[in-house]
Short mmCIF file of C-alpha atoms in Angstrom, two decimals:
data_model
loop_
_atom_site.label_atom_id
_atom_site.label_comp_id
_atom_site.label_asym_id
_atom_site.label_seq_id
_atom_site.Cartn_x
_atom_site.Cartn_y
_atom_site.Cartn_z
CA GLU A 1 37.01 91.43 51.27
CA ALA A 2 33.64 92.60 52.61
CA GLN A 3 31.67 93.97 49.71
CA VAL A 4 28.45 94.36 47.78
CA THR A 5 28.70 93.29 44.17
CA GLN A 6 26.38 94.08 41.28
CA ASN A 7 26.19 92.66 37.79
CA PRO A 8 26.21 93.80 35.14
CA ARG A 9 27.94 97.13 35.69
CA TYR A 10 26.74 98.51 32.37
CA LEU A 11 23.78 97.43 30.30
CA ILE A 12 22.15 98.76 27.16
CA THR A 13 18.89 97.09 26.26
CA VAL A 14 15.69 97.70 24.34
CA THR A 15 12.17 98.44 25.49
CA GLY A 16 10.29 95.38 26.69
CA LYS A 17 13.20 92.95 26.99
CA LYS A 18 13.18 91.48 30.48
CA LEU A 19 16.36 91.89 32.47
CA THR A 20 17.76 91.11 35.90
CA VAL A 21 20.42 93.01 37.79
CA THR A 22 22.04 90.86 40.43
CA CYS A 23 23.19 92.03 43.84
CA SER A 24 25.17 89.98 46.31
CA GLN A 25 26.76 90.76 49.68
CA ASN A 26 29.22 88.67 51.66
CA MET A 27 28.76 90.37 55.05
CA ASN A 28 25.79 88.32 56.29
CA HIS A 29 23.68 91.49 56.34
CA GLU A 30 19.97 91.19 57.00
CA TYR A 31 18.89 94.40 55.30
CA MET A 32 19.25 95.04 51.56
CA SER A 33 17.89 97.78 49.35
CA TRP A 34 17.78 98.99 45.76
CA TYR A 35 18.05 102.64 44.75
CA ARG A 36 18.02 104.50 41.51
CA GLN A 37 19.88 107.76 41.02
CA ASP A 38 18.88 110.32 38.44
CA PRO A 39 20.27 113.82 37.80
CA GLY A 40 18.37 116.37 39.82
CA LEU A 41 16.35 113.71 41.66
CA GLY A 42 18.95 112.16 43.91
CA LEU A 43 18.85 108.64 45.32
CA ARG A 44 15.39 107.14 45.49
CA GLN A 45 14.56 103.81 47.07
CA ILE A 46 12.91 101.21 44.84
CA TYR A 47 12.51 98.17 47.11
CA TYR A 48 14.03 96.95 50.33
CA SER A 49 14.22 93.70 52.25
CA MET A 50 14.46 93.32 56.01
CA ASN A 51 15.40 89.63 55.75
CA VAL A 52 14.93 86.49 53.66
CA GLU A 53 11.47 86.31 52.07
CA VAL A 54 10.58 89.78 53.46
CA THR A 55 10.45 92.56 50.88
CA ASP A 56 8.63 95.86 50.70
CA LYS A 57 8.13 98.77 48.34
CA GLY A 58 10.19 101.91 48.55
CA ASP A 59 9.31 105.25 47.01
CA VAL A 60 9.49 104.30 43.31
CA PRO A 61 8.59 100.59 42.94
CA GLU A 62 6.55 100.80 39.72
CA GLY A 63 8.01 98.66 36.94
CA TYR A 64 10.33 96.70 39.22
CA LYS A 65 10.27 93.38 41.06
CA VAL A 66 12.61 91.90 43.62
CA SER A 67 13.07 88.63 45.44
CA ARG A 68 15.04 87.56 48.51
CA LYS A 69 15.34 83.81 48.51
CA GLU A 70 18.78 83.81 50.10
CA LYS A 71 20.26 86.21 52.61
CA ARG A 72 23.17 87.20 50.39
CA ASN A 73 21.28 87.88 47.14
CA PHE A 74 18.74 90.51 46.22
CA PRO A 75 18.14 90.67 42.46
CA LEU A 76 16.25 93.51 40.78
CA ILE A 77 13.99 92.46 37.93
CA LEU A 78 12.63 94.66 35.18
CA GLU A 79 9.92 92.61 33.48
CA SER A 80 9.32 95.07 30.65
CA PRO A 81 11.88 97.88 30.75
CA SER A 82 10.96 101.29 29.41
CA PRO A 83 13.16 104.30 28.56
CA ASN A 84 12.15 106.09 31.79
CA GLN A 85 13.98 103.33 33.68
CA THR A 86 17.27 104.49 32.22
CA SER A 87 19.22 105.29 35.35
CA LEU A 88 22.12 104.48 37.64
CA TYR A 89 21.14 101.72 40.05
CA PHE A 90 22.70 100.97 43.42
CA CYS A 91 22.24 98.02 45.68
CA ALA A 92 23.01 98.54 49.37
CA SER A 93 23.10 96.41 52.49
CA SER A 94 23.41 96.90 56.25
CA PRO A 95 23.65 94.49 59.18
CA TYR A 96 20.07 95.22 60.20
CA GLN A 97 17.60 98.03 59.81
CA GLY A 98 18.42 100.14 62.81
CA TYR A 99 18.97 103.78 63.53
CA ASP A 100 22.74 103.72 63.65
CA ASN A 101 23.41 101.54 60.70
CA GLU A 102 25.67 102.34 57.83
CA GLN A 103 24.45 101.16 54.46
CA PHE A 104 27.20 99.73 52.25
CA PHE A 105 26.71 100.42 48.57
CA GLY A 106 27.56 98.31 45.57
CA PRO A 107 29.49 99.83 42.64
CA GLY A 108 26.38 100.66 40.64
CA THR A 109 24.79 99.49 37.41
CA ARG A 110 24.31 101.99 34.63
CA LEU A 111 21.26 100.95 32.63
CA THR A 112 20.17 102.41 29.31
CA VAL A 113 16.82 101.40 27.83
CA LEU A 114 16.40 102.35 24.17
CA GLN B 1 6.13 113.42 51.97
CA LYS B 2 9.24 113.13 54.08
CA GLU B 3 12.03 115.20 52.56
CA VAL B 4 15.68 116.02 53.02
CA GLU B 5 16.76 119.29 51.46
CA GLN B 6 20.25 120.32 50.43
CA ASN B 7 21.62 123.21 48.43
CA SER B 8 22.73 121.68 45.14
CA GLY B 9 25.72 123.99 44.84
CA PRO B 10 28.24 123.95 43.44
CA LEU B 11 30.01 125.12 46.55
CA SER B 12 33.51 126.27 45.75
CA VAL B 13 36.17 126.75 48.44
CA PRO B 14 39.94 127.29 48.23
CA GLU B 15 42.30 124.58 49.39
CA GLY B 16 42.86 124.73 53.15
CA ALA B 17 39.57 126.49 53.87
CA ILE B 18 36.57 125.18 55.82
CA ALA B 19 33.74 123.84 53.70
CA SER B 20 30.29 124.00 55.28
CA LEU B 21 27.52 121.79 53.94
CA ASN B 22 23.96 122.10 55.17
CA CYS B 23 20.87 119.94 55.22
CA THR B 24 17.33 120.27 56.56
CA TYR B 25 14.80 117.50 57.07
CA SER B 26 11.04 117.48 57.33
CA ASP B 27 10.32 114.42 59.49
CA ARG B 28 10.56 115.22 63.19
CA GLY B 29 10.60 111.48 63.83
CA SER B 30 13.96 111.06 62.07
CA GLN B 31 16.46 109.75 64.56
CA SER B 32 19.76 109.35 62.74
CA PHE B 33 21.50 111.37 60.09
CA PHE B 34 24.21 110.32 57.69
CA TRP B 35 26.69 112.09 55.46
CA TYR B 36 27.89 110.22 52.38
CA ARG B 37 30.49 111.32 49.85
CA GLN B 38 30.04 110.38 46.23
CA TYR B 39 32.64 110.87 43.53
CA SER B 40 31.34 111.21 39.99
CA GLY B 41 30.18 107.85 38.66
CA LYS B 42 31.01 106.05 41.90
CA SER B 43 28.95 104.70 44.75
CA PRO B 44 28.23 106.67 47.93
CA GLU B 45 30.57 106.04 50.85
CA LEU B 46 29.79 106.91 54.45
CA ILE B 47 31.70 109.77 56.06
CA MET B 48 29.91 109.78 59.39
CA PHE B 49 26.57 109.63 61.12
CA ILE B 50 25.08 111.50 64.06
CA TYR B 51 22.01 110.98 66.21
CA SER B 52 22.52 113.23 69.23
CA ASN B 53 22.16 116.99 69.29
CA GLY B 54 25.48 118.78 69.13
CA ASP B 55 28.75 118.12 67.38
CA LYS B 56 30.52 114.94 66.42
CA GLU B 57 34.08 115.09 65.16
CA ASP B 58 36.04 112.57 63.09
CA GLY B 59 39.37 113.79 61.82
CA ARG B 60 38.83 116.78 59.52
CA PHE B 61 35.06 116.24 59.53
CA THR B 62 32.53 117.57 62.03
CA ALA B 63 28.84 116.80 61.87
CA GLN B 64 26.42 119.06 63.70
CA LEU B 65 22.82 118.25 64.56
CA ASN B 66 20.08 120.56 65.80
CA LYS B 67 16.85 118.60 66.13
CA ALA B 68 14.82 121.62 67.23
CA SER B 69 15.68 123.36 63.97
CA GLN B 70 15.68 120.10 61.99
CA TYR B 71 19.09 120.99 60.68
CA VAL B 72 22.23 118.96 60.03
CA SER B 73 25.55 120.23 58.81
CA LEU B 74 28.96 118.89 57.84
CA LEU B 75 32.12 120.91 58.24
CA ILE B 76 35.26 119.90 56.41
CA ARG B 77 38.39 121.54 57.80
CA ASP B 78 41.57 122.03 55.78
CA SER B 79 39.72 121.17 52.58
CA GLN B 80 41.73 119.32 49.96
CA PRO B 81 41.16 118.98 46.20
CA SER B 82 40.48 115.28 46.87
CA ASP B 83 37.42 116.37 48.88
CA SER B 84 35.82 117.57 45.64
CA ALA B 85 32.72 115.41 45.33
CA THR B 86 28.99 115.43 45.87
CA TYR B 87 27.94 115.15 49.51
CA LEU B 88 24.69 113.40 50.29
CA CYS B 89 22.75 113.98 53.48
CA ALA B 90 20.38 111.22 54.57
CA ALA B 91 17.89 110.86 57.41
CA THR B 92 16.08 107.85 58.75
CA GLY B 93 12.37 108.09 58.07
CA GLY B 94 9.20 106.09 58.33
CA SER B 95 8.31 103.17 60.52
CA GLN B 96 11.02 100.98 59.00
CA GLY B 97 13.75 103.52 59.47
CA ASN B 98 14.70 103.55 55.79
CA LEU B 99 17.07 106.24 54.64
CA ILE B 100 15.76 109.30 52.84
CA PHE B 101 18.45 111.04 50.81
CA GLY B 102 18.84 114.64 49.85
CA LYS B 103 19.80 115.45 46.28
CA GLY B 104 23.34 116.27 47.27
CA THR B 105 25.64 119.28 47.32
CA LYS B 106 28.51 119.41 44.87
CA LEU B 107 31.72 120.64 46.48
CA SER B 108 34.69 121.89 44.52
CA VAL B 109 37.99 122.56 46.31
CA LYS B 110 40.29 124.73 44.23
CA PRO B 111 44.08 124.31 44.59
#
């Protein structure tokens, strides 16, 4: 089944404890992206990657890191999480970054930072 | 700052009626526009996209685009309670063509 998977789905952690949220897609997509979704603020892009080893900042990159060592994986790293990073996170992928491309979303990761 | 604006709602319509969802965008360079549906706590799923002026129909859904007015809409005919969700409008923006999302309109279809 073609899909984007994220792990973990739910995470409660404490301030300053490094964490990684994994994202994997099995559709051989070139483009991958991370979003966070907060009430009243909508979906905001954190980082995106056009292809392996090519990543760039989105609108809200502060406090996050990403890497794209393999085409299928695009982990999101929070080196020192803070309470303002409590949010619902979505990973998405599309075949390429073009103007008619659907982005496929993962199931989401609900993160709480205490 | 490139923006996509939507009325947050909630928009309430009776079952069987036409629901009309609207969206405006600020970047005249945006080329494609997407409508996603998102059920509470779930991930967004694509309903349809449009990139030419005019109407595009897919089953009970019709997307309308007016680039001169920078306006996109989604019509849902014969609305069903299962259509109750938040509808996200997105536009391509910037040199990389990333998607810029509106904050969503919550639709409630009453039986």
